[in-house]
XYZ file of C-alpha atoms in Angstrom:
350
model
C 57.834 -35.240 30.846
C 58.235 -35.146 26.933
C 59.825 -32.600 25.168
C 56.795 -32.018 22.993
C 55.013 -31.426 26.242
C 56.856 -29.086 28.303
C 55.663 -26.297 30.039
C 56.863 -22.814 29.119
C 57.993 -20.730 32.578
C 57.898 -17.281 32.928
C 61.055 -15.564 33.705
C 62.851 -12.119 33.095
C 66.655 -11.479 32.075
C 67.648 -11.244 35.599
C 66.370 -14.419 36.729
C 68.944 -16.067 34.484
C 71.963 -14.037 35.960
C 74.162 -15.312 38.637
C 76.053 -13.435 41.607
C 79.179 -14.358 40.088
C 81.387 -11.661 38.647
C 81.278 -11.813 35.028
C 85.189 -11.859 34.377
C 86.255 -11.690 30.678
C 88.728 -8.787 29.240
C 86.779 -5.501 29.146
C 85.216 -5.251 25.367
C 85.522 -9.036 24.985
C 82.634 -10.064 22.821
C 81.587 -12.771 25.255
C 79.674 -9.975 27.246
C 77.583 -9.495 24.271
C 76.800 -13.394 23.638
C 75.782 -13.843 27.390
C 73.652 -11.267 27.083
C 71.952 -12.292 23.870
C 71.497 -16.004 25.480
C 69.941 -14.513 28.712
C 67.820 -12.334 26.684
C 66.618 -15.445 24.717
C 66.067 -18.023 27.600
C 63.027 -16.123 28.734
C 61.368 -15.748 25.330
C 61.404 -19.677 24.792
C 59.785 -19.973 28.157
C 63.207 -22.012 29.525
C 62.953 -23.187 32.888
C 66.120 -22.487 35.045
C 65.743 -25.840 36.649
C 65.338 -28.051 33.753
C 68.234 -26.420 31.846
C 71.958 -27.008 31.793
C 74.998 -25.191 30.039
C 78.109 -27.623 29.412
C 81.462 -26.070 28.461
C 85.026 -27.105 27.899
C 87.965 -25.068 28.394
C 88.761 -21.472 27.142
C 87.678 -18.052 27.572
C 83.740 -19.163 26.295
C 84.087 -21.941 28.481
C 83.222 -19.651 31.697
C 79.724 -19.435 30.437
C 78.254 -21.820 32.882
C 79.026 -19.834 35.740
C 77.176 -16.858 34.529
C 73.819 -18.539 33.882
C 71.607 -19.070 36.785
C 70.932 -22.750 35.776
C 72.501 -26.225 36.002
C 76.416 -26.394 34.366
C 79.366 -28.141 34.170
C 82.635 -26.715 33.417
C 84.325 -30.143 32.115
C 87.793 -31.052 30.315
C 89.265 -29.606 27.141
C 87.484 -30.688 24.321
C 85.147 -33.302 26.125
C 82.198 -31.039 26.918
C 80.188 -32.925 24.036
C 80.786 -36.296 25.459
C 79.613 -34.970 29.230
C 76.338 -33.275 27.091
C 75.651 -36.553 25.279
C 75.946 -38.371 29.010
C 73.392 -35.638 30.418
C 70.914 -36.068 27.539
C 70.843 -39.710 27.726
C 70.578 -39.712 31.524
C 67.424 -37.414 31.245
C 66.535 -36.302 27.938
C 64.000 -33.858 29.099
C 66.650 -31.504 30.414
C 67.161 -28.596 27.945
C 70.745 -28.828 27.317
C 73.173 -26.152 25.772
C 76.992 -26.774 24.836
C 79.319 -23.821 24.763
C 82.798 -24.170 23.010
C 85.226 -22.199 21.298
C 87.299 -22.689 17.924
C 90.163 -24.091 19.708
C 88.203 -26.202 22.241
C 85.699 -27.425 19.705
C 87.986 -27.610 16.533
C 91.169 -28.958 17.619
C 91.496 -31.134 20.869
C 87.705 -31.558 21.106
C 86.894 -31.964 16.856
C 86.188 -35.649 17.330
C 83.810 -34.985 19.979
C 82.367 -32.346 18.329
C 82.084 -34.596 15.058
C 80.259 -37.396 17.157
C 77.633 -35.413 18.841
C 76.490 -33.892 15.563
C 76.275 -37.250 13.481
C 74.542 -38.900 16.226
C 72.288 -35.884 16.381
C 71.884 -35.545 20.189
C 69.189 -33.014 20.804
C 71.464 -30.004 22.049
C 72.335 -26.622 21.163
C 76.069 -26.211 20.472
C 77.427 -22.794 20.563
C 81.018 -22.376 18.897
C 82.382 -19.198 19.813
C 85.064 -18.342 16.929
C 87.478 -15.552 17.567
C 89.918 -17.250 15.068
C 92.713 -17.242 18.152
C 93.824 -19.170 21.193
C 92.863 -16.241 23.806
C 93.097 -17.913 27.114
C 96.565 -19.361 26.515
C 97.825 -16.181 25.178
C 97.234 -15.726 21.821
C 98.387 -18.868 19.521
C 97.044 -19.220 16.217
C 94.040 -21.746 16.446
C 92.267 -24.050 13.661
C 90.377 -20.987 12.259
C 92.939 -18.457 11.982
C 93.176 -16.906 8.747
C 96.390 -17.519 6.756
C 99.068 -15.141 7.498
C 98.104 -14.720 11.128
C 100.937 -13.376 13.396
C 101.409 -14.964 16.543
C 103.473 -16.213 19.473
C 103.290 -19.839 17.692
C 103.394 -18.064 14.139
C 105.598 -15.303 14.426
C 106.241 -15.178 10.604
C 102.755 -15.662 9.836
C 100.558 -18.916 9.818
C 100.703 -21.044 6.728
C 97.793 -23.270 8.227
C 94.602 -23.180 5.987
C 92.059 -22.161 8.478
C 89.321 -24.882 9.460
C 85.650 -23.745 8.423
C 83.352 -24.505 11.287
C 80.352 -25.015 9.775
C 81.643 -26.814 6.756
C 82.946 -29.447 9.480
C 79.720 -29.896 11.014
C 77.781 -30.135 7.704
C 80.356 -32.759 6.766
C 79.841 -34.558 10.383
C 76.127 -34.878 9.150
C 74.773 -31.810 11.409
C 71.200 -31.295 10.537
C 71.193 -27.427 11.575
C 73.535 -24.859 10.704
C 73.714 -21.271 11.604
C 76.191 -18.370 11.865
C 76.015 -15.054 13.514
C 78.195 -12.421 15.537
C 78.682 -11.434 19.017
C 76.751 -8.097 18.884
C 74.099 -8.693 16.096
C 70.935 -7.632 16.842
C 69.801 -10.928 14.765
C 71.611 -13.169 17.171
C 68.749 -13.984 19.928
C 66.666 -15.110 16.603
C 69.360 -17.540 15.497
C 69.347 -18.969 19.242
C 65.837 -19.171 18.937
C 65.793 -21.148 15.648
C 68.281 -23.371 17.067
C 66.212 -24.145 20.224
C 63.393 -25.093 18.249
C 65.220 -27.459 16.017
C 64.988 -31.123 17.339
C 68.390 -32.599 17.131
C 71.868 -31.259 17.242
C 71.746 -27.409 16.391
C 75.378 -26.067 15.461
C 75.611 -22.324 16.031
C 78.960 -20.610 14.997
C 79.163 -17.188 16.384
C 82.004 -15.071 15.535
C 83.495 -13.269 18.494
C 85.624 -10.429 19.026
C 88.982 -10.851 21.061
C 89.808 -7.419 22.143
C 93.309 -8.633 23.399
C 94.704 -10.794 20.741
C 92.776 -10.652 17.399
C 91.080 -7.293 17.887
C 88.619 -5.957 15.201
C 89.467 -9.368 13.029
C 85.946 -9.364 11.788
C 85.609 -5.658 10.965
C 85.567 -6.556 7.271
C 82.047 -7.911 7.274
C 81.057 -6.338 11.000
C 82.118 -2.722 10.793
C 78.944 -0.146 10.291
C 80.579 1.187 6.731
C 80.630 -2.081 5.136
C 78.145 -4.474 6.805
C 75.511 -3.572 4.415
C 77.171 -5.055 1.476
C 79.342 -7.711 3.223
C 76.549 -9.635 5.162
C 73.928 -11.700 3.668
C 71.400 -12.618 6.257
C 69.459 -15.746 4.995
C 65.688 -16.211 5.500
C 64.168 -19.396 4.400
C 61.961 -18.752 1.441
C 63.345 -15.208 0.926
C 65.997 -14.244 -2.162
C 69.197 -14.232 -1.277
C 69.855 -10.394 -1.309
C 72.537 -7.898 0.076
C 73.439 -4.288 0.080
C 71.554 -1.266 -0.979
C 71.532 1.690 -3.202
C 73.446 3.673 -0.453
C 76.226 0.852 -0.262
C 76.889 0.489 -4.321
C 73.351 -1.134 -5.055
C 71.623 -4.137 -4.654
C 73.315 -7.513 -5.169
C 72.304 -11.193 -4.973
C 73.400 -14.712 -5.162
C 72.739 -16.912 -8.260
C 73.898 -19.950 -9.404
C 76.177 -20.179 -12.613
C 74.741 -22.752 -14.505
C 78.227 -23.555 -16.216
C 80.254 -24.118 -13.228
C 77.460 -25.296 -10.834
C 78.691 -22.756 -8.357
C 77.580 -19.595 -7.078
C 78.189 -16.010 -8.174
C 77.274 -12.292 -7.105
C 74.865 -10.375 -9.652
C 73.475 -7.032 -9.381
C 70.041 -6.616 -8.907
C 68.577 -3.836 -11.127
C 65.124 -1.860 -10.124
C 64.506 -4.511 -7.670
C 64.079 -7.361 -9.958
C 65.681 -10.051 -8.365
C 64.130 -12.832 -10.431
C 65.244 -11.245 -13.784
C 68.989 -11.414 -11.816
C 68.347 -14.970 -11.133
C 68.962 -14.652 -7.396
C 68.280 -17.882 -5.550
C 65.579 -18.263 -3.147
C 66.963 -19.647 0.242
C 65.935 -23.323 1.148
C 67.171 -24.268 4.433
C 66.371 -28.037 3.572
C 68.656 -28.069 0.515
C 71.847 -29.265 1.996
C 73.436 -29.062 -1.324
C 72.934 -25.435 -1.286
C 74.364 -25.312 2.222
C 77.414 -26.631 1.501
C 78.094 -23.622 -1.149
C 77.089 -21.357 1.193
C 79.224 -22.054 4.287
C 82.299 -22.122 1.698
C 81.737 -19.186 -0.303
C 84.962 -17.326 -0.296
C 84.873 -13.855 1.775
C 85.735 -11.223 -0.287
C 84.150 -12.231 -3.721
C 81.191 -13.051 -1.662
C 79.640 -11.550 1.430
C 79.357 -13.564 4.771
C 76.315 -15.674 5.030
C 74.827 -15.452 8.174
C 71.605 -16.606 9.840
C 69.717 -20.140 9.594
C 71.721 -21.625 6.796
C 70.635 -25.420 7.261
C 67.645 -26.709 9.292
C 66.182 -30.069 8.001
C 65.252 -32.207 11.576
C 65.699 -36.142 11.982
C 64.839 -38.133 14.986
C 67.421 -37.334 17.440
C 69.972 -39.783 18.938
C 68.518 -40.205 22.396
C 64.862 -40.325 21.004
C 66.013 -43.198 18.620
C 68.160 -45.222 21.466
C 65.833 -44.922 24.258
C 62.906 -45.897 22.038
C 64.927 -48.792 21.084
C 65.517 -50.095 24.831
C 61.720 -49.535 25.387
C 61.086 -51.749 22.473
C 63.838 -54.434 24.081
C 61.670 -54.299 27.525
C 58.441 -54.961 26.116
C 56.921 -58.248 27.560
C 60.111 -59.108 29.681
C 60.206 -59.631 33.366
C 62.858 -57.271 34.693
C 63.921 -59.701 37.236
C 67.903 -59.466 38.269
C 68.224 -62.866 40.364
C 66.661 -64.730 37.325
C 68.957 -62.972 34.953
C 71.920 -63.819 37.103
C 70.790 -67.634 37.410
C 70.288 -68.254 33.922
C 72.458 -69.972 31.216
C 76.052 -71.602 32.593
C 75.682 -71.593 36.276
C 77.049 -73.990 38.740
C 77.059 -74.933 42.691
C 79.908 -74.931 44.803
C 79.270 -77.480 47.920
C 81.438 -78.240 50.887
C 82.938 -75.661 53.332
C 86.533 -73.993 53.876
C 87.272 -76.617 56.491
C 87.050 -79.693 54.144
C 90.277 -80.986 52.903
C 91.240 -80.271 49.289
């Protein structure tokens, strides 16, 4: 079946719940992400018999057990390799890859890079809690400088990796960000699924035990309004409100060719020079994912979306073209070229 002609299947959230006991720490952000995914799948008309969830190792990687579909719980960092193989074996399958900041950005960093640069048509959900949760709280590739952990008791001195910047640098054609309890997460997941090619979604996830409330600086109720920039294609980049100290926007500083925060007076965002978001602008996407939080808000939503032919579409098309007009005869192929016949029997003297 061609992916463009798939028939939507009517399901409910219950159809995507398994009989397995969901086992994460009470209060873990993974619960919210699981429900967001299970709510999204019926809305996109997904078919449980045609859907595959693939994971590596880590707290997030329990995910396939809790979704009523096909699933693979694979080895540390290698989920992208398995997902690539699954997609090449059956391109019609709807493949979701679930990984974490340790699984996907450390031991699996090279595999994440290759599935992105190849543009395999899968949805990649990277749960980022900025810590190694399953192995008891060591600092991870995305942990902030100064993070105290069993492996950095004096505070981490590593500069954290930026998953979305990494994805862009690897050639990804779809980049998005959200957080575990956001009401906008299902919308981001739908956009990722609609993209034909590798869709990379970073989801900030609260680790209740080892990195509790790490994202409260932009997620907490009292600060969310002025510290979150939700991006919509074709809409101005505005955040804040009169209640939170005034409406602000993101503009381009022409002298330094960098982004800056500007005040928007009387709703006139054009006079303030606020940028209109364009999901196909790769240079803008790079600036947005690398905006330092603090002087800038956290950029969320679909940051970049510019599709090109997927890996399996091109590869399988190449194979089909190579087979045209040729006789698929294995015996003939084996007898072609440099062959010889051995005469005589085992009883003949040497």
